[in-house]
Amino acid sequence: MRRLLPVALAVLVTAGCSAAVAQKTERSGGGSGPFTFVTGRDTTGYLQPLLDRWNEAHPGERVTLLELPEAADEQRAQMVANLQAKSDRYDVLGLDVVWTAEFADAGWILPLERGMFPLDRFLPPVVDTAIYQDKLWAVPYTSNAGLLYYRKDLLAKQGFKPPKTWAELREQARALHDKYGIGGYAGQFLAYEGLTVNFAEAVQSAGGQILSQDGTQVTMDAAKAKTGLDFLAGGFREGWIPRESLSFKEEESRLAFQEGRLAFARNWPHAYGPATTSAVADKFGVTRLPGLNGPGSSSLGGVNLALSAYSKRQKSAVEFIRYFTGLENQRRVLADGSFPPVWAELYDDPGLIKRFPYLPVLKQSILSARPRPASANYNQVSLVIASAVSNALTPPFKEAGDDVVASMRGQLNEIIRAQ
């Protein structure tokens, strides 16, 4: 009974809006019945028990989980192929927050009624990721901000405090690499969306940005972009960023850190849970990303839930989105999956802070994070950035930072003009 009680309460709460949901979806041709939820495999390890709770309470509207590849680029490619074909196989879409503008602009997802969701209780920057041209196109489900994982045991032995600036990170990473024979620092440096994120964070943490927030102008200051690029490239040249990390995505960097092969690692909060049962359990801590002159700025990540424009089960899909982004389920997203919730009040819950000590740091990181540009051509933007930065980080380092930044700016301007 205790296990079913939260589901029963959620059903009672959603019942009051059922008529409005039905009216809205019937006008667009939607209906009810079994439906699908499609999302990336990197976020699904904890999901099935939560889906089972929905299915127990909604036997006639069972949800089936469809898993896409781990890498964001591959997830997007499969979703786009399905939606371009106007297939009704996907109903609820788990979208990377940066895809909102593209999917809305293409007509692949439907706008949602703001009053159906308690957006005023969500973290404000997270809500902004779901809005495009003043319409709500998705509902925030999880948030994300990059954190710096560090070996607190090794820092204590050397008398170091967690680094707040790039200079401190460089000094400590080099010292720990030399003394303990481990990699100094790593992020996500394979040429994919993760590298775009790491570069964007470096530029932001140097005081710059790449595009205007509406995605209509290239606002990248060449000097600040070069400063961010030099920070990363210098780590590879000097050896405190290991060359093997040129092949790292999130999972590779997570494993390298929790296996004790790195002193510092940039990663998302979901890496925290596995680390507590790894070789570095009780030996690590987390803090905000460092920057040029103080704490840096993360890229805002996360997953939003959207409704496919081709779904034939829109009523059930919308009710599921309301349930799955509700407070009780959000608590389970954090407790069972270690994913950052979108409800602001959960970050101040004493019980959750005791279990997840990084929550106050994470809240600061999310509130100070910057969303990636709301560009309908974001995928092209990301490909250009990742390719250019990868060339700059890869030995034998033939390209000067100035040339890389100038070339990148030129290509980005061409993409923006073509919008």
Short mmCIF file of N, CA and C in Angstrom, two decimals, residues 159-229:
data_model
loop_
_atom_site.label_atom_id
_atom_site.label_comp_id
_atom_site.label_asym_id
_atom_site.label_seq_id
_atom_site.Cartn_x
_atom_site.Cartn_y
_atom_site.Cartn_z
N GLY A 159 48.14 19.29 0.76
CA GLY A 159 47.79 20.57 1.34
C GLY A 159 47.05 21.50 0.39
N PHE A 160 46.38 20.91 -0.61
CA PHE A 160 45.64 21.71 -1.59
C PHE A 160 44.18 21.86 -1.17
N LYS A 161 43.59 22.98 -1.55
CA LYS A 161 42.15 23.18 -1.46
C LYS A 161 41.56 23.00 -2.85
N PRO A 162 40.29 22.61 -2.97
CA PRO A 162 39.70 22.44 -4.30
C PRO A 162 39.91 23.68 -5.16
N PRO A 163 40.37 23.51 -6.38
CA PRO A 163 40.71 24.66 -7.23
C PRO A 163 39.49 25.49 -7.64
N LYS A 164 39.65 26.79 -7.64
CA LYS A 164 38.60 27.71 -8.09
C LYS A 164 38.95 28.37 -9.41
N THR A 165 40.23 28.34 -9.78
CA THR A 165 40.67 28.97 -11.01
C THR A 165 41.40 27.96 -11.88
N TRP A 166 41.55 28.27 -13.16
CA TRP A 166 42.29 27.39 -14.06
C TRP A 166 43.75 27.26 -13.62
N ALA A 167 44.33 28.35 -13.14
CA ALA A 167 45.73 28.30 -12.71
C ALA A 167 45.90 27.31 -11.56
N GLU A 168 44.97 27.33 -10.62
CA GLU A 168 45.03 26.39 -9.51
C GLU A 168 44.83 24.96 -9.98
N LEU A 169 43.89 24.76 -10.88
CA LEU A 169 43.66 23.41 -11.42
C LEU A 169 44.91 22.91 -12.13
N ARG A 170 45.52 23.75 -12.95
CA ARG A 170 46.73 23.36 -13.68
C ARG A 170 47.84 22.99 -12.71
N GLU A 171 48.07 23.82 -11.70
CA GLU A 171 49.13 23.57 -10.73
C GLU A 171 48.90 22.24 -10.00
N GLN A 172 47.69 22.03 -9.53
CA GLN A 172 47.39 20.83 -8.76
C GLN A 172 47.40 19.58 -9.64
N ALA A 173 46.83 19.70 -10.84
CA ALA A 173 46.79 18.55 -11.74
C ALA A 173 48.21 18.11 -12.11
N ARG A 174 49.09 19.06 -12.39
CA ARG A 174 50.48 18.72 -12.72
C ARG A 174 51.18 18.08 -11.53
N ALA A 175 50.98 18.63 -10.35
CA ALA A 175 51.64 18.09 -9.16
C ALA A 175 51.17 16.67 -8.86
N LEU A 176 49.88 16.43 -8.94
CA LEU A 176 49.35 15.10 -8.63
C LEU A 176 49.72 14.09 -9.72
N HIS A 177 49.78 14.56 -10.96
CA HIS A 177 50.23 13.69 -12.05
C HIS A 177 51.67 13.25 -11.82
N ASP A 178 52.52 14.21 -11.46
CA ASP A 178 53.94 13.89 -11.26
C ASP A 178 54.16 12.99 -10.05
N LYS A 179 53.43 13.23 -8.97
CA LYS A 179 53.68 12.49 -7.72
C LYS A 179 53.05 11.11 -7.71
N TYR A 180 51.84 11.00 -8.29
CA TYR A 180 51.10 9.74 -8.18
C TYR A 180 50.96 8.99 -9.50
N GLY A 181 51.47 9.56 -10.57
CA GLY A 181 51.46 8.87 -11.85
C GLY A 181 50.07 8.65 -12.43
N ILE A 182 49.14 9.55 -12.13
CA ILE A 182 47.80 9.44 -12.67
C ILE A 182 47.50 10.66 -13.55
N GLY A 183 46.45 10.56 -14.37
CA GLY A 183 46.06 11.68 -15.20
C GLY A 183 45.64 12.85 -14.34
N GLY A 184 45.98 14.06 -14.78
CA GLY A 184 45.64 15.23 -13.99
C GLY A 184 44.18 15.62 -14.07
N TYR A 185 43.69 15.76 -15.31
CA TYR A 185 42.34 16.26 -15.51
C TYR A 185 41.80 15.73 -16.83
N ALA A 186 40.49 15.50 -16.88
CA ALA A 186 39.86 15.11 -18.14
C ALA A 186 38.41 15.55 -18.13
N GLY A 187 37.91 15.78 -19.34
CA GLY A 187 36.49 16.05 -19.53
C GLY A 187 35.99 15.14 -20.62
N GLN A 188 35.14 15.67 -21.50
CA GLN A 188 34.62 14.91 -22.63
C GLN A 188 35.22 15.53 -23.89
N PHE A 189 36.24 14.88 -24.43
CA PHE A 189 37.04 15.50 -25.49
C PHE A 189 36.99 14.78 -26.83
N LEU A 190 36.15 13.76 -26.96
CA LEU A 190 35.90 13.19 -28.27
C LEU A 190 35.16 14.24 -29.10
N ALA A 191 35.31 14.18 -30.41
CA ALA A 191 34.68 15.19 -31.28
C ALA A 191 33.19 14.90 -31.45
N TYR A 192 32.40 15.30 -30.45
CA TYR A 192 30.94 15.14 -30.50
C TYR A 192 30.34 16.26 -29.65
N GLU A 193 29.05 16.18 -29.34
CA GLU A 193 28.39 17.24 -28.59
C GLU A 193 29.06 17.52 -27.25
N GLY A 194 29.62 16.50 -26.61
CA GLY A 194 30.30 16.69 -25.33
C GLY A 194 31.47 17.65 -25.43
N LEU A 195 32.20 17.60 -26.53
CA LEU A 195 33.32 18.52 -26.72
C LEU A 195 32.82 19.95 -26.94
N THR A 196 31.71 20.09 -27.65
CA THR A 196 31.10 21.41 -27.80
C THR A 196 30.75 22.00 -26.45
N VAL A 197 30.19 21.17 -25.57
CA VAL A 197 29.83 21.62 -24.22
C VAL A 197 31.08 22.03 -23.44
N ASN A 198 32.13 21.21 -23.48
CA ASN A 198 33.35 21.53 -22.74
C ASN A 198 33.99 22.82 -23.24
N PHE A 199 33.97 23.04 -24.56
CA PHE A 199 34.53 24.27 -25.11
C PHE A 199 33.66 25.47 -24.73
N ALA A 200 32.34 25.31 -24.83
CA ALA A 200 31.43 26.40 -24.46
C ALA A 200 31.66 26.81 -23.01
N GLU A 201 31.87 25.83 -22.13
CA GLU A 201 32.13 26.13 -20.72
C GLU A 201 33.44 26.88 -20.55
N ALA A 202 34.44 26.51 -21.34
CA ALA A 202 35.73 27.21 -21.26
C ALA A 202 35.58 28.66 -21.71
N VAL A 203 34.84 28.88 -22.80
CA VAL A 203 34.63 30.25 -23.29
C VAL A 203 33.85 31.06 -22.27
N GLN A 204 32.77 30.49 -21.75
CA GLN A 204 31.96 31.18 -20.74
C GLN A 204 32.78 31.49 -19.49
N SER A 205 33.62 30.54 -19.09
CA SER A 205 34.41 30.72 -17.88
C SER A 205 35.55 31.71 -18.07
N ALA A 206 35.79 32.10 -19.32
CA ALA A 206 36.75 33.17 -19.62
C ALA A 206 36.03 34.50 -19.83
N GLY A 207 34.70 34.50 -19.63
CA GLY A 207 33.94 35.73 -19.74
C GLY A 207 33.29 35.97 -21.09
N GLY A 208 33.29 34.96 -21.97
CA GLY A 208 32.73 35.15 -23.31
C GLY A 208 31.52 34.28 -23.57
N GLN A 209 31.06 34.28 -24.81
CA GLN A 209 29.99 33.41 -25.26
C GLN A 209 30.19 33.16 -26.74
N ILE A 210 29.45 32.20 -27.30
CA ILE A 210 29.65 31.82 -28.70
C ILE A 210 28.60 32.46 -29.60
N LEU A 211 27.33 32.28 -29.25
CA LEU A 211 26.23 32.89 -29.99
C LEU A 211 25.37 33.71 -29.04
N SER A 212 24.60 34.64 -29.61
CA SER A 212 23.60 35.33 -28.80
C SER A 212 22.57 34.31 -28.34
N GLN A 213 21.86 34.62 -27.27
CA GLN A 213 20.97 33.63 -26.69
C GLN A 213 19.84 33.22 -27.63
N ASP A 214 19.44 34.11 -28.53
CA ASP A 214 18.40 33.73 -29.49
C ASP A 214 18.97 33.02 -30.71
N GLY A 215 20.29 32.83 -30.73
CA GLY A 215 20.93 32.07 -31.80
C GLY A 215 21.01 32.78 -33.13
N THR A 216 20.81 34.10 -33.16
CA THR A 216 20.77 34.82 -34.44
C THR A 216 22.06 35.55 -34.77
N GLN A 217 23.02 35.60 -33.83
CA GLN A 217 24.27 36.31 -34.07
C GLN A 217 25.44 35.54 -33.47
N VAL A 218 26.58 35.60 -34.16
CA VAL A 218 27.82 35.07 -33.60
C VAL A 218 28.43 36.17 -32.75
N THR A 219 28.48 35.96 -31.47
CA THR A 219 28.96 36.98 -30.53
C THR A 219 30.29 36.57 -29.88
N MET A 220 30.97 35.64 -30.48
CA MET A 220 32.19 35.10 -29.91
C MET A 220 33.34 36.10 -29.99
N ASP A 221 33.79 36.58 -28.84
CA ASP A 221 34.95 37.45 -28.76
C ASP A 221 36.19 36.60 -28.99
N ALA A 222 36.98 36.97 -29.99
CA ALA A 222 38.11 36.13 -30.40
C ALA A 222 39.11 35.91 -29.27
N ALA A 223 39.41 36.96 -28.51
CA ALA A 223 40.41 36.85 -27.44
C ALA A 223 39.93 35.91 -26.34
N LYS A 224 38.66 36.03 -25.94
CA LYS A 224 38.13 35.17 -24.87
C LYS A 224 37.98 33.72 -25.33
N ALA A 225 37.58 33.55 -26.59
CA ALA A 225 37.49 32.19 -27.11
C ALA A 225 38.87 31.54 -27.18
N LYS A 226 39.87 32.32 -27.59
CA LYS A 226 41.24 31.78 -27.64
C LYS A 226 41.74 31.44 -26.24
N THR A 227 41.39 32.27 -25.24
CA THR A 227 41.79 31.98 -23.86
C THR A 227 41.22 30.65 -23.40
N GLY A 228 39.94 30.41 -23.69
CA GLY A 228 39.33 29.13 -23.32
C GLY A 228 39.94 27.97 -24.06
N LEU A 229 40.20 28.15 -25.35
CA LEU A 229 40.81 27.08 -26.14
C LEU A 229 42.23 26.79 -25.66
#
